[in-house]
Amino acid sequence: MVLGLVLVVGASSAAAAGAQPERGGDGWRGEVVAVQPLRELDASGVRDVLGGAQFDAGGVRHGVEVYQVLYRTVDARNRATVASGLLALPRNGERQLRVVSYAHGTELNRTDAPSMWRDGWAVAPALTYASAGFAAVAPDYLGMGLGPGPHPFLDVTTEASASLDLLRAARTVAAGQQRTLRREVYVTGFSQGGSGATALGQALERGGDGWFRLGALAPIAGAFDARRVELPALVGGTVAPPYNVGYTAYLVVAWNRLHGLYQRPEEFFAAPYAGKVEALFDGVHTGEDLAATLPGTPEELFTPRGLAVLRAPSGPFADALAVHDASCDGIRAPARLLVDRADEQVPVANSTYCATRLRTGAVVDVGTHPYNGSAHLGANIAGTAAALAWFRQLG
């Protein structure tokens, strides 16, 4: 293999621009547009990356080959578009590989997506699973990484479709390496990716793909009950700044694009923020930009009307929340909901709610292991180690 080679497979300017493909059906979804080999690491190199990100390196058994994959999928309007994601394969000589899909947590800047490999944190979960012998995929989501347009934050429908189509693309790329991805997919994800993981699990169980099916589910610190748990925590003061206003503003701006929550920002956002908020969520700004721009409380950021809508959702907003909050419904595969009960950003009641909606599953406390002072971020580290240990047992 020659690193740095870009393989273009079936790419077209129409696909990249988001135009509908000419042929009928949706058989084009998951087609590979381009593959960029990112890095080859031996086992020692994997341990170095994981150690630098404070992830557990105890499960490392193999080196890895890591690729950035650009592939065809659909946007929130069901129009053709492209998205990117990361594929990591173990260097273990195995021809048939079990698969883990990992959905990442909230990011603002598109370069923080897994396939951009900006830092070890973004790639550590995928490296964890691949170095243990799994094929690991990590979608960037729409509008992140190399994907066009703004990111539809917390839109479980497109998180599931982008994740499912990346699995299809990964199967093609792996076949090019004379490797086969097994049917059972172990699905996990952190924070925003928690409900993205359950939405993918639903899609797999409901026959969303002719090959892949759900093997097991292990989301980490997910906000599964946005209407009754997460939103009240954000608006009511349980979640402290800057996360309270940052997450809520992100949701309102992204869902206004999808569901028309307001006609003018001034209806939802108070002065002097109304003219600044939407630009912050363009995929270019950073968390530091949010902290420097937004106030510390929802009462300062939102108008009385905006606060009223957030506290008592109705109409299209309530309908969209209902779709999000149904991502756990009816999943039959074995499931563990991994949490840290000291989580300062996502209350554990989210996972308790999800457990009641699953056919089988339990909430598992992974303990508190703060990362940069955050129990929530630490849950990703501890949860990834716990998910790996469980997936290995299931195999």
mmCIF file of C-alpha atoms in Angstrom:
data_model
loop_
_atom_site.group_PDB
_atom_site.id
_atom_site.type_symbol
_atom_site.label_atom_id
_atom_site.label_comp_id
_atom_site.label_asym_id
_atom_site.label_seq_id
_atom_site.Cartn_x
_atom_site.Cartn_y
_atom_site.Cartn_z
ATOM 1 C CA MET A 1 0.000 0.000 0.000
ATOM 2 C CA VAL A 2 1.226 3.488 -0.855
ATOM 3 C CA LEU A 3 0.063 6.084 1.641
ATOM 4 C CA GLY A 4 -1.008 9.370 0.132
ATOM 5 C CA LEU A 5 -2.704 7.770 -2.890
ATOM 6 C CA VAL A 6 -6.234 9.069 -3.550
ATOM 7 C CA LEU A 7 -8.539 6.534 -5.195
ATOM 8 C CA VAL A 8 -11.587 8.015 -6.902
ATOM 9 C CA VAL A 9 -14.448 5.575 -7.516
ATOM 10 C CA GLY A 10 -17.511 6.706 -9.414
ATOM 11 C CA ALA A 11 -17.178 10.345 -8.448
ATOM 12 C CA SER A 12 -19.187 12.970 -10.267
ATOM 13 C CA SER A 13 -19.632 16.696 -10.072
ATOM 14 C CA ALA A 14 -23.382 16.166 -9.784
ATOM 15 C CA ALA A 15 -23.006 13.965 -6.717
ATOM 16 C CA ALA A 16 -20.616 16.373 -5.056
ATOM 17 C CA ALA A 17 -22.981 19.237 -5.705
ATOM 18 C CA GLY A 18 -25.913 17.374 -4.171
ATOM 19 C CA ALA A 19 -27.853 16.734 -7.372
ATOM 20 C CA GLN A 20 -30.093 13.692 -7.610
ATOM 21 C CA PRO A 21 -28.425 10.722 -9.338
ATOM 22 C CA GLU A 22 -29.804 9.793 -12.718
ATOM 23 C CA ARG A 23 -30.558 6.146 -11.996
ATOM 24 C CA GLY A 24 -33.599 5.130 -10.004
ATOM 25 C CA GLY A 25 -33.837 3.737 -6.496
ATOM 26 C CA ASP A 26 -31.316 4.349 -3.766
ATOM 27 C CA GLY A 27 -28.741 1.708 -4.716
ATOM 28 C CA TRP A 28 -26.213 4.506 -5.164
ATOM 29 C CA ARG A 29 -26.226 5.259 -1.426
ATOM 30 C CA GLY A 30 -22.939 4.268 0.139
ATOM 31 C CA GLU A 31 -21.033 4.405 -3.157
ATOM 32 C CA VAL A 32 -17.416 5.361 -2.617
ATOM 33 C CA VAL A 33 -16.416 8.682 -4.155
ATOM 34 C CA ALA A 34 -12.824 8.800 -2.910
ATOM 35 C CA VAL A 35 -10.510 7.109 -0.416
ATOM 36 C CA GLN A 36 -7.576 8.807 1.245
ATOM 37 C CA PRO A 37 -5.197 6.620 3.252
ATOM 38 C CA LEU A 38 -4.473 8.644 6.381
ATOM 39 C CA ARG A 39 -1.979 6.715 8.419
ATOM 40 C CA GLU A 40 -0.445 3.334 9.171
ATOM 41 C CA LEU A 41 0.452 2.676 12.795
ATOM 42 C CA ASP A 42 2.033 -0.307 14.443
ATOM 43 C CA ALA A 43 0.735 -1.361 17.840
ATOM 44 C CA SER A 44 3.224 0.881 19.604
ATOM 45 C CA GLY A 45 2.100 3.857 17.538
ATOM 46 C CA VAL A 46 -1.538 3.171 18.420
ATOM 47 C CA ARG A 47 -0.636 3.088 22.110
ATOM 48 C CA ASP A 48 1.091 6.441 21.749
ATOM 49 C CA VAL A 49 -1.978 8.063 20.165
ATOM 50 C CA LEU A 50 -4.350 6.577 22.741
ATOM 51 C CA GLY A 51 -2.069 7.528 25.603
ATOM 52 C CA GLY A 52 -1.821 11.103 24.357
ATOM 53 C CA ALA A 53 -5.614 11.346 24.371
ATOM 54 C CA GLN A 54 -5.806 9.608 27.786
ATOM 55 C CA PHE A 55 -7.687 6.619 26.341
ATOM 56 C CA ASP A 56 -7.046 3.120 27.673
ATOM 57 C CA ALA A 57 -4.445 1.335 25.546
ATOM 58 C CA GLY A 58 -4.831 -1.998 27.343
ATOM 59 C CA GLY A 59 -6.836 -3.522 24.508
ATOM 60 C CA VAL A 60 -4.275 -2.846 21.770
ATOM 61 C CA ARG A 61 -3.294 -6.057 19.999
ATOM 62 C CA HIS A 62 -2.524 -4.928 16.444
ATOM 63 C CA GLY A 63 -1.403 -2.057 14.322
ATOM 64 C CA VAL A 64 -3.975 -0.289 12.172
ATOM 65 C CA GLU A 65 -4.521 1.118 8.689
ATOM 66 C CA VAL A 66 -6.711 4.231 8.696
ATOM 67 C CA TYR A 67 -8.602 5.745 5.751
ATOM 68 C CA GLN A 68 -10.715 8.805 5.102
ATOM 69 C CA VAL A 69 -13.690 7.782 2.970
ATOM 70 C CA LEU A 70 -15.850 10.161 0.932
ATOM 71 C CA TYR A 71 -19.146 8.535 -0.024
ATOM 72 C CA ARG A 72 -22.627 9.208 -1.319
ATOM 73 C CA THR A 73 -25.558 9.632 1.046
ATOM 74 C CA VAL A 74 -28.692 11.768 1.500
ATOM 75 C CA ASP A 75 -29.262 15.080 3.243
ATOM 76 C CA ALA A 76 -32.094 16.083 5.560
ATOM 77 C CA ARG A 77 -34.377 16.642 2.535
ATOM 78 C CA ASN A 78 -33.519 13.198 1.166
ATOM 79 C CA ARG A 79 -31.472 14.732 -1.656
ATOM 80 C CA ALA A 80 -28.225 13.216 -2.818
ATOM 81 C CA THR A 81 -25.094 14.590 -1.197
ATOM 82 C CA VAL A 82 -21.703 13.387 0.000
ATOM 83 C CA ALA A 83 -20.275 12.824 3.446
ATOM 84 C CA SER A 84 -16.984 11.679 4.867
ATOM 85 C CA GLY A 85 -15.995 9.287 7.584
ATOM 86 C CA LEU A 86 -13.121 7.289 9.002
ATOM 87 C CA LEU A 87 -12.411 3.600 8.467
ATOM 88 C CA ALA A 88 -9.786 1.827 10.564
ATOM 89 C CA LEU A 89 -8.735 -1.751 9.797
ATOM 90 C CA PRO A 90 -6.559 -3.950 12.005
ATOM 91 C CA ARG A 91 -3.252 -5.166 10.667
ATOM 92 C CA ASN A 92 -3.852 -8.702 11.878
ATOM 93 C CA GLY A 93 -4.140 -10.782 8.719
ATOM 94 C CA GLU A 94 -7.773 -11.693 9.382
ATOM 95 C CA ARG A 95 -9.922 -11.699 6.250
ATOM 96 C CA GLN A 96 -13.323 -11.591 7.955
ATOM 97 C CA LEU A 97 -13.737 -8.760 10.425
ATOM 98 C CA ARG A 98 -16.320 -7.921 13.034
ATOM 99 C CA VAL A 99 -17.494 -4.316 12.780
ATOM 100 C CA VAL A 100 -17.885 -1.471 15.277
ATOM 101 C CA SER A 101 -19.620 1.792 14.341
ATOM 102 C CA TYR A 102 -18.773 4.742 16.593
ATOM 103 C CA ALA A 103 -20.737 8.035 16.469
ATOM 104 C CA HIS A 104 -18.798 10.987 17.831
ATOM 105 C CA GLY A 105 -19.894 13.680 20.271
ATOM 106 C CA THR A 106 -20.752 17.304 19.570
ATOM 107 C CA GLU A 107 -18.233 19.296 17.537
ATOM 108 C CA LEU A 108 -18.555 22.770 16.025
ATOM 109 C CA ASN A 109 -15.641 22.976 13.631
ATOM 110 C CA ARG A 110 -15.794 20.585 10.690
ATOM 111 C CA THR A 111 -12.077 19.837 11.019
ATOM 112 C CA ASP A 112 -12.686 18.229 14.427
ATOM 113 C CA ALA A 113 -14.543 15.323 12.792
ATOM 114 C CA PRO A 114 -12.876 11.896 13.043
ATOM 115 C CA SER A 115 -11.717 11.567 9.439
ATOM 116 C CA MET A 116 -9.874 14.886 9.603
ATOM 117 C CA TRP A 117 -7.573 13.457 12.321
ATOM 118 C CA ARG A 118 -6.962 16.831 13.920
ATOM 119 C CA ASP A 119 -6.061 15.259 17.260
ATOM 120 C CA GLY A 120 -5.971 11.969 19.103
ATOM 121 C CA TRP A 121 -9.314 12.540 20.832
ATOM 122 C CA ALA A 122 -11.204 12.446 17.528
ATOM 123 C CA VAL A 123 -9.730 9.133 16.386
ATOM 124 C CA ALA A 124 -9.092 7.364 19.705
ATOM 125 C CA PRO A 125 -12.357 5.341 19.838
ATOM 126 C CA ALA A 126 -11.919 4.020 16.289
ATOM 127 C CA LEU A 127 -8.269 3.172 16.968
ATOM 128 C CA THR A 128 -9.311 1.416 20.170
ATOM 129 C CA TYR A 129 -11.652 -0.936 18.339
ATOM 130 C CA ALA A 130 -9.476 -1.470 15.261
ATOM 131 C CA SER A 131 -6.343 -2.244 17.255
ATOM 132 C CA ALA A 132 -8.361 -4.868 19.150
ATOM 133 C CA GLY A 133 -9.214 -6.624 15.880
ATOM 134 C CA PHE A 134 -12.437 -4.986 14.699
ATOM 135 C CA ALA A 135 -13.086 -2.981 11.553
ATOM 136 C CA ALA A 136 -14.057 0.421 12.962
ATOM 137 C CA VAL A 137 -16.079 3.106 11.209
ATOM 138 C CA ALA A 138 -16.666 6.619 12.530
ATOM 139 C CA PRO A 139 -18.981 8.874 10.485
ATOM 140 C CA ASP A 140 -18.244 12.590 10.400
ATOM 141 C CA TYR A 141 -22.012 13.306 9.940
ATOM 142 C CA LEU A 142 -23.464 15.675 7.354
ATOM 143 C CA GLY A 143 -21.738 19.024 7.106
ATOM 144 C CA MET A 144 -18.689 17.875 9.059
ATOM 145 C CA GLY A 145 -15.348 16.727 7.706
ATOM 146 C CA LEU A 146 -15.515 17.028 3.903
ATOM 147 C CA GLY A 147 -19.301 17.144 3.680
ATOM 148 C CA PRO A 148 -20.952 20.291 2.248
ATOM 149 C CA GLY A 149 -23.369 22.579 4.029
ATOM 150 C CA PRO A 150 -24.077 23.228 7.710
ATOM 151 C CA HIS A 151 -24.315 20.352 10.155
ATOM 152 C CA PRO A 152 -27.883 19.317 11.169
ATOM 153 C CA PHE A 153 -27.082 18.967 14.867
ATOM 154 C CA LEU A 154 -28.953 16.208 16.748
ATOM 155 C CA ASP A 155 -30.921 15.177 13.675
ATOM 156 C CA VAL A 156 -31.077 11.445 14.295
ATOM 157 C CA THR A 157 -32.510 10.717 10.858
ATOM 158 C CA THR A 158 -29.424 11.925 9.005
ATOM 159 C CA GLU A 159 -27.064 10.652 11.681
ATOM 160 C CA ALA A 160 -28.491 7.192 11.029
ATOM 161 C CA SER A 161 -28.452 7.502 7.232
ATOM 162 C CA ALA A 162 -24.897 8.861 7.147
ATOM 163 C CA SER A 163 -23.752 6.084 9.486
ATOM 164 C CA LEU A 164 -25.500 3.344 7.515
ATOM 165 C CA ASP A 165 -24.136 4.591 4.200
ATOM 166 C CA LEU A 166 -20.618 4.749 5.643
ATOM 167 C CA LEU A 167 -20.944 1.077 6.592
ATOM 168 C CA ARG A 168 -21.783 0.323 2.968
ATOM 169 C CA ALA A 169 -18.837 2.367 1.740
ATOM 170 C CA ALA A 170 -16.525 0.710 4.254
ATOM 171 C CA ARG A 171 -17.579 -2.699 2.985
ATOM 172 C CA THR A 172 -16.475 -1.656 -0.506
ATOM 173 C CA VAL A 173 -13.151 -0.278 0.693
ATOM 174 C CA ALA A 174 -12.457 -3.374 2.784
ATOM 175 C CA ALA A 175 -13.242 -5.607 -0.194
ATOM 176 C CA GLY A 176 -10.579 -3.724 -2.119
ATOM 177 C CA GLN A 177 -8.152 -4.934 0.559
ATOM 178 C CA GLN A 178 -9.466 -8.518 0.149
ATOM 179 C CA ARG A 179 -11.271 -8.300 3.482
ATOM 180 C CA THR A 180 -14.901 -8.955 4.334
ATOM 181 C CA LEU A 181 -16.981 -7.132 6.932
ATOM 182 C CA ARG A 182 -19.241 -9.466 8.857
ATOM 183 C CA ARG A 183 -22.963 -8.816 9.012
ATOM 184 C CA GLU A 184 -23.265 -8.069 12.732
ATOM 185 C CA VAL A 185 -22.469 -4.469 13.642
ATOM 186 C CA TYR A 186 -21.654 -3.453 17.194
ATOM 187 C CA VAL A 187 -22.913 0.106 17.523
ATOM 188 C CA THR A 188 -21.725 2.730 19.978
ATOM 189 C CA GLY A 189 -21.444 6.496 20.195
ATOM 190 C CA PHE A 190 -20.826 9.268 22.677
ATOM 191 C CA SER A 191 -23.006 12.210 23.779
ATOM 192 C CA GLN A 192 -24.622 13.503 20.559
ATOM 193 C CA GLY A 193 -23.537 10.189 19.103
ATOM 194 C CA GLY A 194 -25.516 8.291 21.726
ATOM 195 C CA SER A 195 -28.849 8.923 20.050
ATOM 196 C CA GLY A 196 -27.092 8.702 16.693
ATOM 197 C CA ALA A 197 -26.067 5.183 17.708
ATOM 198 C CA THR A 198 -29.561 4.138 18.765
ATOM 199 C CA ALA A 199 -30.997 5.593 15.548
ATOM 200 C CA LEU A 200 -28.503 3.520 13.533
ATOM 201 C CA GLY A 201 -29.395 0.490 15.631
ATOM 202 C CA GLN A 202 -33.075 0.998 14.798
ATOM 203 C CA ALA A 203 -32.296 1.334 11.108
ATOM 204 C CA LEU A 204 -30.285 -1.886 11.110
ATOM 205 C CA GLU A 205 -32.941 -3.836 12.994
ATOM 206 C CA ARG A 206 -35.653 -2.570 10.662
ATOM 207 C CA GLY A 207 -33.828 -3.907 7.603
ATOM 208 C CA GLY A 208 -32.208 -0.670 6.477
ATOM 209 C CA ASP A 209 -29.459 -2.634 4.725
ATOM 210 C CA GLY A 210 -29.507 -5.946 2.929
ATOM 211 C CA TRP A 211 -26.244 -7.113 4.502
ATOM 212 C CA PHE A 212 -25.605 -5.466 7.850
ATOM 213 C CA ARG A 213 -27.655 -6.115 10.965
ATOM 214 C CA LEU A 214 -27.424 -4.952 14.572
ATOM 215 C CA GLY A 215 -25.301 -7.185 16.799
ATOM 216 C CA ALA A 216 -25.232 -5.144 20.011
ATOM 217 C CA LEU A 217 -25.660 -1.573 21.197
ATOM 218 C CA ALA A 218 -23.528 0.355 23.723
ATOM 219 C CA PRO A 219 -24.112 4.131 23.561
ATOM 220 C CA ILE A 220 -22.224 6.343 26.006
ATOM 221 C CA ALA A 221 -23.705 9.338 27.876
ATOM 222 C CA GLY A 222 -26.389 9.979 25.272
ATOM 223 C CA ALA A 223 -29.081 12.683 25.443
ATOM 224 C CA PHE A 224 -31.928 10.351 24.503
ATOM 225 C CA ASP A 225 -34.799 12.289 26.103
ATOM 226 C CA ALA A 226 -34.325 15.794 24.764
ATOM 227 C CA ARG A 227 -37.799 17.074 25.569
ATOM 228 C CA ARG A 228 -38.289 15.860 29.135
ATOM 229 C CA VAL A 229 -34.715 15.601 30.429
ATOM 230 C CA GLU A 230 -32.011 17.363 28.409
ATOM 231 C CA LEU A 231 -33.782 20.564 27.377
ATOM 232 C CA PRO A 232 -35.118 21.240 30.896
ATOM 233 C CA ALA A 233 -31.607 20.663 32.250
ATOM 234 C CA LEU A 234 -30.112 23.091 29.731
ATOM 235 C CA VAL A 235 -32.713 25.809 30.134
ATOM 236 C CA GLY A 236 -33.411 25.261 33.827
ATOM 237 C CA GLY A 237 -29.889 25.625 35.113
ATOM 238 C CA THR A 238 -28.875 22.038 35.900
ATOM 239 C CA VAL A 239 -26.250 22.197 33.161
ATOM 240 C CA ALA A 240 -23.758 24.997 33.797
ATOM 241 C CA PRO A 241 -22.313 27.503 31.308
ATOM 242 C CA PRO A 242 -20.983 27.452 28.705
ATOM 243 C CA TYR A 243 -22.637 24.141 27.854
ATOM 244 C CA ASN A 244 -26.180 25.284 28.661
ATOM 245 C CA VAL A 245 -26.312 28.131 26.161
ATOM 246 C CA GLY A 246 -23.941 26.498 23.673
ATOM 247 C CA TYR A 247 -25.908 23.281 23.212
ATOM 248 C CA THR A 248 -29.271 25.052 23.241
ATOM 249 C CA ALA A 249 -28.237 27.676 20.697
ATOM 250 C CA TYR A 250 -26.774 24.971 18.444
ATOM 251 C CA LEU A 251 -30.032 23.019 18.589
ATOM 252 C CA VAL A 252 -32.219 26.053 17.869
ATOM 253 C CA VAL A 253 -30.124 27.256 14.924
ATOM 254 C CA ALA A 254 -29.779 23.788 13.379
ATOM 255 C CA TRP A 255 -33.423 22.882 13.829
ATOM 256 C CA ASN A 256 -34.606 26.231 12.530
ATOM 257 C CA ARG A 257 -32.878 25.331 9.273
ATOM 258 C CA LEU A 258 -34.705 21.999 9.281
ATOM 259 C CA HIS A 259 -38.064 22.811 10.863
ATOM 260 C CA GLY A 260 -38.612 26.579 10.680
ATOM 261 C CA LEU A 261 -38.697 27.514 14.367
ATOM 262 C CA TYR A 262 -38.544 31.230 13.559
ATOM 263 C CA GLN A 263 -38.509 33.610 10.596
ATOM 264 C CA ARG A 264 -36.018 36.091 12.024
ATOM 265 C CA PRO A 265 -33.331 35.437 14.672
ATOM 266 C CA GLU A 266 -34.710 38.380 16.691
ATOM 267 C CA GLU A 267 -37.807 36.321 17.430
ATOM 268 C CA PHE A 268 -35.778 33.744 19.356
ATOM 269 C CA PHE A 269 -32.525 35.441 20.358
ATOM 270 C CA ALA A 270 -32.221 38.600 22.425
ATOM 271 C CA ALA A 271 -30.099 41.619 21.528
ATOM 272 C CA PRO A 272 -27.169 41.874 21.041
ATOM 273 C CA TYR A 273 -26.912 38.160 20.211
ATOM 274 C CA ALA A 274 -29.583 37.834 17.525
ATOM 275 C CA GLY A 275 -27.256 39.101 14.818
ATOM 276 C CA LYS A 276 -24.362 36.880 15.883
ATOM 277 C CA VAL A 277 -25.684 33.466 16.820
ATOM 278 C CA GLU A 278 -26.396 31.847 13.458
ATOM 279 C CA ALA A 279 -22.924 32.592 12.104
ATOM 280 C CA LEU A 280 -21.336 30.725 15.005
ATOM 281 C CA PHE A 281 -22.715 27.411 13.716
ATOM 282 C CA ASP A 282 -21.237 27.459 10.225
ATOM 283 C CA GLY A 283 -18.746 24.642 10.700
ATOM 284 C CA VAL A 284 -15.837 27.057 10.871
ATOM 285 C CA HIS A 285 -16.186 28.586 14.343
ATOM 286 C CA THR A 286 -14.952 26.867 17.504
ATOM 287 C CA GLY A 287 -16.065 26.313 21.058
ATOM 288 C CA GLU A 288 -13.784 29.149 22.076
ATOM 289 C CA ASP A 289 -15.704 31.431 19.716
ATOM 290 C CA LEU A 290 -18.968 30.437 21.379
ATOM 291 C CA ALA A 291 -17.603 31.038 24.858
ATOM 292 C CA ALA A 292 -16.350 34.469 23.823
ATOM 293 C CA THR A 293 -19.625 35.485 22.165
ATOM 294 C CA LEU A 294 -22.534 33.979 24.085
ATOM 295 C CA PRO A 295 -23.751 34.939 27.573
ATOM 296 C CA GLY A 296 -23.796 32.598 30.549
ATOM 297 C CA THR A 297 -27.532 32.101 30.957
ATOM 298 C CA PRO A 298 -30.475 31.214 28.719
ATOM 299 C CA GLU A 299 -32.367 34.214 30.089
ATOM 300 C CA GLU A 300 -29.754 36.529 28.580
ATOM 301 C CA LEU A 301 -29.527 34.678 25.252
ATOM 302 C CA PHE A 302 -33.189 34.046 24.413
ATOM 303 C CA THR A 303 -36.220 36.272 24.118
ATOM 304 C CA PRO A 304 -39.251 35.550 26.314
ATOM 305 C CA ARG A 305 -40.856 33.869 23.295
ATOM 306 C CA GLY A 306 -37.775 31.773 22.690
ATOM 307 C CA LEU A 307 -37.659 30.655 26.318
ATOM 308 C CA ALA A 308 -41.354 29.817 26.218
ATOM 309 C CA VAL A 309 -40.879 27.584 23.172
ATOM 310 C CA LEU A 310 -37.928 25.812 24.772
ATOM 311 C CA ARG A 311 -39.821 25.239 28.011
ATOM 312 C CA ALA A 312 -43.066 24.103 26.375
ATOM 313 C CA PRO A 313 -42.324 22.866 22.836
ATOM 314 C CA SER A 314 -45.197 22.718 20.390
ATOM 315 C CA GLY A 315 -45.816 22.422 16.664
ATOM 316 C CA PRO A 316 -42.893 21.421 14.406
ATOM 317 C CA PHE A 317 -40.429 21.736 17.292
ATOM 318 C CA ALA A 318 -42.368 19.245 19.406
ATOM 319 C CA ASP A 319 -42.745 16.924 16.418
ATOM 320 C CA ALA A 320 -38.995 16.963 15.766
ATOM 321 C CA LEU A 321 -38.245 16.307 19.438
ATOM 322 C CA ALA A 322 -40.596 13.325 19.336
ATOM 323 C CA VAL A 323 -38.642 11.856 16.416
ATOM 324 C CA HIS A 324 -35.373 12.350 18.271
ATOM 325 C CA ASP A 325 -36.706 10.891 21.502
ATOM 326 C CA ALA A 326 -37.984 7.754 19.778
ATOM 327 C CA SER A 327 -34.496 6.587 18.782
ATOM 328 C CA CYS A 328 -34.438 3.906 21.501
ATOM 329 C CA ASP A 329 -37.866 2.497 20.767
ATOM 330 C CA GLY A 330 -38.200 -1.236 20.277
ATOM 331 C CA ILE A 331 -34.558 -2.226 19.766
ATOM 332 C CA ARG A 332 -34.251 -5.943 20.502
ATOM 333 C CA ALA A 333 -30.504 -6.518 20.341
ATOM 334 C CA PRO A 334 -28.451 -6.747 23.543
ATOM 335 C CA ALA A 335 -27.847 -3.222 24.846
ATOM 336 C CA ARG A 336 -25.846 -1.499 27.548
ATOM 337 C CA LEU A 337 -26.256 2.214 28.214
ATOM 338 C CA LEU A 338 -22.920 3.399 29.575
ATOM 339 C CA VAL A 339 -22.984 6.421 31.894
ATOM 340 C CA ASP A 340 -21.099 8.384 34.510
ATOM 341 C CA ARG A 341 -23.545 9.384 37.237
ATOM 342 C CA ALA A 342 -21.471 12.519 37.903
ATOM 343 C CA ASP A 343 -21.972 13.710 34.292
ATOM 344 C CA GLU A 344 -22.297 17.501 34.363
ATOM 345 C CA GLN A 345 -23.658 17.890 30.841
ATOM 346 C CA VAL A 346 -25.999 14.968 30.138
ATOM 347 C CA PRO A 347 -28.119 13.778 33.092
ATOM 348 C CA VAL A 348 -28.250 10.021 33.602
ATOM 349 C CA ALA A 349 -32.057 10.213 33.408
ATOM 350 C CA ASN A 350 -31.569 10.299 29.630
ATOM 351 C CA SER A 351 -30.198 6.754 29.683
ATOM 352 C CA THR A 352 -32.771 5.594 32.212
ATOM 353 C CA TYR A 353 -35.449 6.764 29.787
ATOM 354 C CA CYS A 354 -33.767 4.943 26.897
ATOM 355 C CA ALA A 355 -33.561 1.727 28.910
ATOM 356 C CA THR A 356 -37.343 1.771 29.377
ATOM 357 C CA ARG A 357 -37.836 2.010 25.606
ATOM 358 C CA LEU A 358 -35.509 -0.838 24.686
ATOM 359 C CA ARG A 359 -36.706 -4.446 24.558
ATOM 360 C CA THR A 360 -33.637 -5.476 26.539
ATOM 361 C CA GLY A 361 -30.886 -3.422 28.058
ATOM 362 C CA ALA A 362 -29.492 -1.918 31.226
ATOM 363 C CA VAL A 363 -27.824 1.270 32.438
ATOM 364 C CA VAL A 364 -24.214 0.609 33.429
ATOM 365 C CA ASP A 365 -22.203 3.116 35.474
ATOM 366 C CA VAL A 366 -18.605 3.220 34.246
ATOM 367 C CA GLY A 367 -17.481 5.391 37.153
ATOM 368 C CA THR A 368 -16.045 8.876 37.175
ATOM 369 C CA HIS A 369 -12.773 9.469 35.337
ATOM 370 C CA PRO A 370 -12.657 13.205 34.496
ATOM 371 C CA TYR A 371 -10.956 14.396 31.329
ATOM 372 C CA ASN A 372 -9.824 18.036 31.492
ATOM 373 C CA GLY A 373 -12.051 18.413 34.533
ATOM 374 C CA SER A 374 -15.152 17.044 32.784
ATOM 375 C CA ALA A 375 -16.900 13.870 33.936
ATOM 376 C CA HIS A 376 -18.898 13.939 30.705
ATOM 377 C CA LEU A 377 -15.800 13.826 28.513
ATOM 378 C CA GLY A 378 -14.271 11.229 30.804
ATOM 379 C CA ALA A 379 -17.311 9.026 30.193
ATOM 380 C CA ASN A 380 -16.210 8.705 26.569
ATOM 381 C CA ILE A 381 -12.870 7.300 27.670
ATOM 382 C CA ALA A 382 -14.239 4.900 30.285
ATOM 383 C CA GLY A 383 -17.239 4.024 28.133
ATOM 384 C CA THR A 384 -15.091 3.144 25.133
ATOM 385 C CA ALA A 385 -13.025 0.753 27.253
ATOM 386 C CA ALA A 386 -16.208 -0.793 28.695
ATOM 387 C CA ALA A 387 -17.829 -1.137 25.274
ATOM 388 C CA LEU A 388 -14.710 -2.813 23.870
ATOM 389 C CA ALA A 389 -14.593 -5.314 26.726
ATOM 390 C CA TRP A 390 -18.274 -6.186 26.192
ATOM 391 C CA PHE A 391 -18.036 -6.438 22.403
ATOM 392 C CA ARG A 392 -15.082 -8.804 22.744
ATOM 393 C CA GLN A 393 -17.111 -11.015 25.081
ATOM 394 C CA LEU A 394 -19.964 -11.122 22.594
ATOM 395 C CA GLY A 395 -17.668 -12.257 19.817
#
